Amino acid sequence: MKLTEEVRKQLRITVDYTNMTDKYLGLKGISLRDLKAYSGLIRNAHVYVSTNRGRDDLYMGWTELPYNQGEVVADILATAKAIRKKFDYFVVLGIGGSALGPIMAFNALCHLHYNDLPKTKRKGPKFYVEDNVDPVRMKELLDVIDIKKTCFNVISKSGATSETMTQYLIIADLLEKAGENVKDHVVFTTDASRGNLVKISKELGGVKSFVLGDGVGGRFSELSPVGLFPAAVLGIDIKLLLKGAAYMDKLCRTPDLRKNPALITAALQYVAYRNGMNIGVMMPYSDNLRYVADWYAQLWAESLGKNVTLSGGNCNVGQTPVKALGVTDQHSQVQLYTEGPFDKVVTFLSVGSYKEKSPIPHGCENIPDVAFLGGHTMEELIQAENKATAYALTKARRMNYTVHIPEINEFTLGQLLYYFELQTAYAGAMFNIDTYNQPGVEAGKKATFALLGKPGYEGQRAELDKAAPDENYIV
Ligand code: PA5
């Protein structure tokens, strides 16, 4: 794709927040006065993100990923090429921020039935992301891959995540039993110097590894080797992905609220939350974008769900993300969104031009309920349903806004990811919380260590053993 200024403009993602405003929702909407009341806070959020961008000590290294990975990208592309030649299967082992990005990019940019296509119609090996320790899932993955022809990309910043390391132990054992050299079948994506994968790499005699920089946390890592390497193996144009991110970054440099898409939606979400909208629904009208909602749910929930402010005060904030799919969930959840409590903001992801149109043939001419569909396309139908749902919600005075994606490709996906990352960074600054930590996740991780007998967790194990189920509450 030749990225002329004209093409960039045509592919620019825009945000339509008409249906958030009091002009269209009456008293249920947000007025200019509401926004003005928070103007200092919004301005400060923009200043905070602009002045601290790139700072590893604040975990804001992610802002520079579109610009500082020239050599890494070359290495990723060369390694991916070799992997595509050598292996029939590529399996990502990772969880949370080390898995949701690769799942999302795979689903967005590859054929929806990629693994079922014949080899000649795929750009890379069959692709799986294993982000759970369900024993059935592990066993059944092993039923469909040939371990001797598989490359495992173990992604873990810490190398201490029980789920990922369990999976690693299983595949390393199987590879050894199959007479294979583990080192030849794994690629690590991990911290530069700390972490267990660094030690394992040394023990194995130097595993091909990519570095997840110090200042990039898991959920902000899709544009780092965490996401770029699996994407490159799939034949996705990762340079274009980064160009898309850089383009969105440029659009969002301005402090002008009405011109900065990430800042305006962060501000609207913030004001909406303060007005009782505790739930944020993301509803992509595209199967390709379905997992953007999953990726975003982690980004938004883990970044904003906090109980302490940067000044040390108690807060308990965060909007609960809900994942929905248009049009599928019109037939399940939209009833609640339209008539239930006034506690939600719905974000639609709308596509301007789908890569397939799928004309609907004429037929059933004697049945008007069906015949009217003939002559249209499925693209027209899905777009009409998207528009109709936004209209119905607005009529019911429910807050909703639309992120318009002209078409789905690497350039627009890069924009979309960077847009949501920036929106989250701005919102975190508005809440005055640490957007980049996750102490609530750590608590569960530690309790698991204790239950499985990890040395150093004996005290917590004793406490957990005492917390036996109370029979008074079991029926
Ligand atoms: O966003 C995050 O930081 C988490 O979701 C982590 O990515 C997840 O817990 C996995 O951690 P690690 O990469 O250390 O295995």
XYZ file of C-alpha atoms and ligand atoms in Angstrom:
490
model
C 0.000 0.000 0.000
C 1.402 3.405 -0.985
C 0.698 5.718 1.913
C 0.195 9.093 0.244
C -1.323 11.875 2.302
C -4.560 11.287 0.397
C -4.594 7.570 1.330
C -3.857 8.384 4.970
C -6.820 10.762 5.030
C -9.106 8.192 3.429
C -8.044 5.590 5.991
C -8.211 7.893 8.972
C -10.220 6.598 11.908
C -12.756 9.103 13.203
C -14.932 9.277 16.278
C -18.551 10.405 16.190
C -19.731 11.357 19.683
C -22.978 13.037 18.660
C -24.987 10.538 20.712
C -23.155 11.385 23.923
C -24.330 14.980 23.955
C -27.253 16.679 25.665
C -28.301 17.997 22.254
C -29.432 14.463 21.363
C -29.940 12.834 24.783
C -31.469 15.753 26.702
C -30.688 15.648 30.399
C -29.107 12.201 30.032
C -26.386 13.610 27.783
C -23.169 15.493 28.409
C -23.246 19.239 27.897
C -20.478 21.650 27.041
C -20.914 22.979 30.569
C -20.203 19.492 31.973
C -17.023 19.309 29.915
C -16.025 22.824 30.953
C -16.344 21.861 34.597
C -13.592 19.315 34.026
C -11.497 21.376 31.600
C -8.556 21.761 34.023
C -8.466 18.044 34.699
C -8.672 17.216 30.981
C -5.910 19.668 30.142
C -3.702 18.252 32.882
C -4.267 14.711 31.596
C -3.043 15.747 28.168
C -0.032 17.507 29.676
C 0.758 14.455 31.859
C 0.756 12.065 28.904
C 2.638 14.472 26.599
C 5.381 15.319 29.054
C 5.919 11.794 30.349
C 5.710 9.953 27.048
C 8.513 7.455 26.548
C 9.451 7.322 30.237
C 10.360 3.770 31.138
C 10.261 4.502 34.879
C 6.561 5.391 34.504
C 5.837 2.442 32.174
C 5.151 4.847 29.336
C 7.698 3.358 26.957
C 4.799 2.121 24.798
C 4.232 5.599 23.357
C 7.509 5.367 21.395
C 7.050 1.864 19.963
C 5.999 3.188 16.530
C 9.362 4.968 16.241
C 12.166 3.111 18.000
C 12.035 -0.442 16.705
C 13.832 -0.257 13.340
C 16.399 -2.965 14.141
C 13.946 -5.094 16.071
C 11.503 -5.068 13.164
C 14.256 -6.206 10.771
C 15.151 -9.055 13.158
C 11.466 -9.999 13.576
C 10.916 -10.112 9.816
C 13.996 -12.264 9.209
C 13.106 -14.665 12.037
C 9.475 -14.882 10.931
C 10.561 -15.752 7.392
C 12.695 -18.622 8.669
C 9.883 -19.859 10.930
C 7.397 -19.843 8.037
C 9.758 -22.014 6.008
C 10.572 -24.452 8.769
C 7.337 -25.049 10.699
C 3.755 -26.085 9.972
C 2.378 -24.903 13.326
C 3.014 -21.796 15.396
C 1.744 -21.703 18.972
C 1.839 -18.690 21.275
C 2.078 -19.584 24.956
C 1.132 -16.576 27.045
C -1.697 -14.999 29.011
C -3.273 -11.555 29.556
C -1.198 -8.860 27.912
C 0.998 -11.564 26.400
C -1.886 -13.181 24.512
C -4.828 -10.857 23.894
C -2.937 -8.671 21.410
C -1.756 -11.586 19.237
C -5.287 -13.074 19.290
C -6.790 -9.734 18.288
C -4.379 -9.035 15.399
C -4.706 -12.596 14.070
C -8.459 -12.381 14.059
C -8.586 -8.865 12.640
C -6.190 -9.297 9.759
C -6.288 -12.966 8.782
C -8.974 -15.098 7.199
C -11.638 -15.967 9.793
C -11.065 -19.673 9.087
C -7.320 -19.303 8.592
C -6.345 -22.660 10.092
C -8.850 -24.487 7.898
C -7.413 -23.059 4.682
C -5.079 -25.229 2.626
C -1.385 -24.412 3.081
C -1.188 -22.719 -0.312
C -3.826 -20.190 0.741
C -2.176 -19.306 4.054
C 0.786 -16.956 4.369
C 2.138 -18.773 7.409
C 1.883 -21.893 9.578
C -1.319 -22.862 11.389
C -1.685 -20.510 14.324
C -2.863 -21.013 17.921
C -2.746 -18.862 21.031
C -3.014 -20.859 24.247
C -3.996 -18.449 27.004
C -5.462 -20.805 29.569
C -4.463 -23.797 31.624
C -7.605 -25.756 31.001
C -6.133 -29.283 30.855
C -8.614 -30.339 28.183
C -7.579 -27.472 25.936
C -3.893 -28.369 26.288
C -4.489 -32.024 25.511
C -6.711 -31.221 22.558
C -4.200 -28.772 21.114
C -1.644 -31.564 21.211
C -4.140 -33.732 19.314
C -4.134 -31.353 16.345
C -0.498 -30.251 16.095
C 2.608 -32.235 15.239
C 5.045 -31.160 17.933
C 8.042 -31.947 15.712
C 6.761 -29.383 13.211
C 5.786 -26.735 15.758
C 7.394 -23.489 16.855
C 6.327 -22.272 20.326
C 6.567 -18.557 21.030
C 6.727 -18.344 24.828
C 5.714 -14.807 25.783
C 6.201 -13.777 29.378
C 7.771 -10.629 30.681
C 8.419 -12.136 34.100
C 8.892 -15.759 33.131
C 7.181 -16.441 36.443
C 3.561 -16.653 35.343
C 2.302 -20.069 36.460
C 0.056 -20.577 33.431
C 2.669 -19.848 30.779
C 5.462 -21.662 32.570
C 3.258 -24.734 33.075
C 2.638 -24.814 29.342
C 6.366 -24.415 28.722
C 7.198 -27.339 31.032
C 4.707 -29.553 29.200
C 5.955 -28.767 25.703
C 9.642 -28.903 26.689
C 9.078 -32.367 28.163
C 7.199 -33.544 25.075
C 9.860 -32.197 22.724
C 12.608 -33.954 24.672
C 10.632 -37.194 24.677
C 10.191 -36.848 20.931
C 13.978 -36.611 20.583
C 13.878 -32.928 19.589
C 16.171 -30.162 20.770
C 13.899 -27.775 22.714
C 16.012 -24.788 21.694
C 15.175 -25.376 18.027
C 11.436 -25.209 18.692
C 11.063 -22.165 20.908
C 11.316 -18.412 20.580
C 11.116 -16.385 23.790
C 9.678 -12.897 24.158
C 10.653 -11.607 27.562
C 12.425 -9.052 29.705
C 15.961 -8.074 28.622
C 17.858 -9.373 31.602
C 15.537 -10.309 34.457
C 13.096 -13.155 34.528
C 13.246 -16.907 34.274
C 13.101 -17.171 30.490
C 16.489 -15.452 30.385
C 17.853 -18.164 32.711
C 16.181 -20.950 30.723
C 17.589 -19.545 27.511
C 21.110 -19.721 29.001
C 20.546 -23.289 30.197
C 19.399 -24.319 26.732
C 22.429 -22.695 25.157
C 20.875 -19.473 23.879
C 17.284 -19.443 22.655
C 16.256 -16.947 19.959
C 14.683 -14.217 22.080
C 12.942 -10.893 21.611
C 12.941 -8.256 24.289
C 9.912 -6.652 25.892
C 11.364 -3.349 27.079
C 11.348 -2.291 30.722
C 8.914 0.528 30.178
C 6.245 -1.466 28.357
C 3.652 -3.349 30.399
C 1.825 -6.426 29.117
C -1.436 -4.765 28.133
C 0.383 -1.968 26.263
C 2.692 -4.385 24.442
C 0.877 -5.303 21.229
C 3.077 -2.984 19.153
C 6.249 -4.483 20.699
C 7.704 -7.910 19.759
C 4.904 -9.448 21.859
C 2.468 -8.679 19.057
C 4.753 -7.924 16.137
C 6.532 -11.288 15.996
C 3.399 -13.509 15.872
C 1.873 -11.033 13.408
C 4.946 -11.203 11.149
C 4.820 -15.006 11.189
C 1.261 -14.688 9.865
C 2.451 -12.450 7.032
C 0.864 -9.318 8.495
C 2.575 -6.088 7.410
C 3.954 -4.983 10.775
C 5.614 -1.867 9.375
C 2.215 -0.649 8.237
C 0.754 -1.446 11.646
C 3.388 0.794 13.243
C 2.769 3.515 10.648
C -0.909 3.470 11.564
C -0.023 3.880 15.234
C 2.324 6.765 14.437
C -0.413 8.452 12.408
C -2.868 8.266 15.313
C -0.164 9.523 17.660
C 0.278 12.574 15.412
C -3.479 13.228 15.367
C -3.566 13.132 19.160
C -0.662 15.484 19.871
C -3.003 18.459 19.997
C -4.408 19.550 23.375
C -7.521 20.782 21.548
C -10.252 18.529 22.930
C -12.393 18.831 19.802
C -9.573 17.757 17.517
C -7.946 14.990 19.573
C -10.031 11.784 19.220
C -8.443 9.906 22.144
C -8.715 12.899 24.457
C -12.367 13.632 23.696
C -13.509 10.042 24.250
C -11.388 9.715 27.407
C -13.020 12.925 28.688
C -16.541 11.815 27.723
C -16.028 8.401 29.329
C -14.668 10.084 32.439
C -17.600 12.504 32.750
C -20.060 9.684 31.956
C -18.505 7.534 34.696
C -18.785 10.387 37.175
C -22.482 10.586 36.157
C -23.055 6.910 36.993
C -22.125 5.102 33.752
C -20.240 2.309 35.465
C -20.321 0.009 32.467
C -18.616 0.458 29.110
C -19.888 -1.824 26.364
C -17.730 -2.307 23.291
C -19.682 -3.548 20.309
C -17.748 -4.106 17.085
C -19.920 -4.644 13.999
C -17.412 -7.018 12.491
C -16.311 -10.544 13.298
C -12.780 -9.506 12.408
C -12.867 -6.904 15.184
C -14.523 -9.154 17.737
C -11.350 -9.668 19.768
C -10.554 -5.967 19.807
C -13.251 -5.903 22.502
C -11.416 -8.606 24.497
C -8.072 -6.835 24.167
C -9.670 -3.510 25.097
C -11.467 -5.031 28.085
C -8.126 -5.915 29.676
C -6.587 -2.563 28.783
C -9.477 -0.583 30.271
C -10.182 -2.807 33.302
C -6.664 -3.548 34.470
C -5.492 0.011 33.873
C -8.367 1.914 35.472
C -9.678 -0.428 38.171
C -7.762 0.957 41.138
C -8.311 1.698 44.821
C -5.712 4.352 45.446
C -4.865 7.677 43.805
C -1.358 8.831 42.939
C -1.561 11.097 45.987
C -2.314 8.084 48.201
C -6.048 8.680 48.741
C -8.672 5.948 48.628
C -10.686 5.879 45.408
C -12.158 2.533 44.129
C -12.655 3.645 40.529
C -12.966 1.993 37.126
C -15.618 1.370 34.519
C -16.520 -2.295 33.924
C -15.928 -3.262 30.287
C -18.465 -5.525 28.608
C -17.823 -7.272 25.304
C -20.577 -7.544 22.726
C -20.713 -8.329 19.016
C -22.864 -6.633 16.413
C -25.220 -7.832 15.137
C -25.207 -11.084 17.128
C -25.757 -9.450 20.510
C -28.627 -7.298 19.244
C -30.560 -10.513 19.723
C -29.407 -10.984 23.319
C -28.060 -7.947 25.185
C -29.445 -4.885 23.381
C -32.783 -5.193 25.185
C -30.919 -4.487 28.434
C -28.887 -1.666 26.920
C -32.051 0.048 25.648
C -34.394 -0.352 28.606
C -32.286 -1.378 31.589
C -30.553 0.938 34.042
C -28.914 4.137 32.843
C -25.441 2.871 33.698
C -23.751 2.210 30.340
C -21.854 3.845 27.535
C -21.881 1.830 24.313
C -18.891 2.155 21.973
C -19.629 0.955 18.463
C -16.797 -0.055 16.148
C -18.197 0.517 12.659
C -16.614 -0.466 9.372
C -16.941 1.748 6.285
C -16.053 -0.861 3.700
C -15.910 -4.596 4.388
C -13.515 -6.662 2.308
C -16.519 -8.689 1.097
C -19.935 -7.289 0.200
C -21.880 -10.572 -0.281
C -24.864 -9.619 -2.487
C -28.225 -10.965 -1.332
C -30.029 -12.723 -4.199
C -33.682 -12.066 -5.012
C -36.076 -14.802 -3.967
C -39.240 -15.653 -2.012
C -41.029 -12.929 -4.048
C -44.418 -13.849 -2.572
C -43.235 -13.329 0.988
C -42.683 -9.585 1.501
C -41.006 -10.201 4.918
C -38.173 -11.914 3.066
C -38.331 -10.521 -0.490
C -37.288 -6.980 0.514
C -33.798 -8.259 1.381
C -33.061 -9.321 -2.216
C -30.913 -6.906 -4.207
C -29.139 -5.539 -1.136
C -25.801 -6.781 0.186
C -24.844 -8.248 3.550
C -22.587 -5.209 3.969
C -25.615 -2.928 3.647
C -27.520 -5.085 6.126
C -24.863 -5.089 8.844
C -24.287 -1.341 8.414
C -28.025 -0.656 8.550
C -28.349 -2.706 11.735
C -25.428 -0.831 13.287
C -27.040 2.508 12.454
C -30.444 1.303 13.627
C -29.091 0.159 16.995
C -27.323 3.474 17.575
C -30.580 5.254 16.661
C -32.656 3.073 19.006
C -30.244 3.628 21.894
C -30.214 7.363 21.269
C -34.027 7.474 21.173
C -33.980 5.735 24.542
C -31.481 8.429 25.650
C -28.610 5.977 26.133
C -25.054 7.240 25.715
C -23.264 5.789 22.717
C -20.540 6.800 20.315
C -19.046 5.335 17.180
C -15.464 4.733 16.166
C -15.498 4.688 12.346
C -12.932 2.420 10.729
C -12.912 3.086 6.958
C -11.689 -0.467 6.256
C -9.857 -3.130 8.227
C -6.158 -3.331 7.385
C -2.811 -2.944 9.123
C -2.829 0.845 8.890
C -6.263 1.224 10.464
C -5.665 -1.460 13.117
C -2.446 0.311 14.145
C -4.441 3.542 14.515
C -7.160 1.811 16.498
C -4.764 0.212 18.995
C -2.839 3.387 19.591
C -6.077 5.351 19.925
C -7.377 3.048 22.679
C -4.012 2.994 24.452
C -3.908 6.788 24.472
C -7.538 7.036 25.565
C -6.703 4.747 28.492
C -3.605 6.749 29.388
C -5.608 10.011 29.373
C -8.438 8.476 31.403
C -5.949 7.102 33.979
C -4.442 10.580 34.313
C -7.941 12.048 34.808
C -8.613 9.545 37.594
C -5.162 10.389 38.998
C -4.315 6.722 39.428
C -1.395 4.489 38.451
C -2.614 3.290 35.060
C 0.223 0.826 34.669
C 0.246 -1.353 37.786
C -2.013 -4.311 38.643
C -1.733 -5.182 42.340
C -5.159 -6.835 42.247
C -3.878 -9.390 39.747
C -0.774 -10.104 41.801
C -2.834 -11.131 44.850
C -4.435 -14.058 42.996
C -1.099 -15.066 41.445
C 0.500 -15.277 44.905
C -2.362 -17.305 46.383
C -1.930 -19.808 43.529
C 1.788 -20.087 44.327
C 0.871 -20.827 47.959
C -1.712 -23.466 47.049
C 0.723 -25.286 44.778
C 3.527 -25.268 47.362
C 5.945 -22.657 45.975
C 8.728 -22.108 48.543
C 8.370 -18.842 50.441
C 4.569 -18.909 50.484
C 4.088 -21.287 53.467
C 2.405 -18.625 55.637
C -0.193 -17.848 53.000
C -0.724 -21.583 52.441
C -1.579 -22.051 56.133
C -4.014 -19.122 55.935
C -5.669 -20.577 52.819
C -5.952 -24.033 54.396
C -7.746 -22.503 57.371
C -10.252 -20.769 55.099
C -12.188 -24.018 54.635
C -15.682 -23.735 53.115
C -18.321 -22.857 55.757
C -20.885 -25.656 55.782
C -23.577 -23.212 56.883
C -23.526 -21.786 53.413
C -23.462 -24.916 51.314
C -26.714 -26.367 49.989
O -0.988 -6.613 31.468
C -0.318 -7.276 32.221
O 0.689 -6.819 32.779
C -0.685 -8.718 32.535
O -1.849 -9.095 31.880
C 0.445 -9.640 32.090
O 0.657 -9.480 30.708
C 0.103 -11.093 32.395
O -0.152 -11.254 33.772
C 1.246 -12.016 31.993
O 2.439 -11.659 32.647
P 3.824 -12.118 32.080
O 4.053 -11.470 30.778
O 4.838 -11.694 33.112
O 3.773 -13.619 31.960
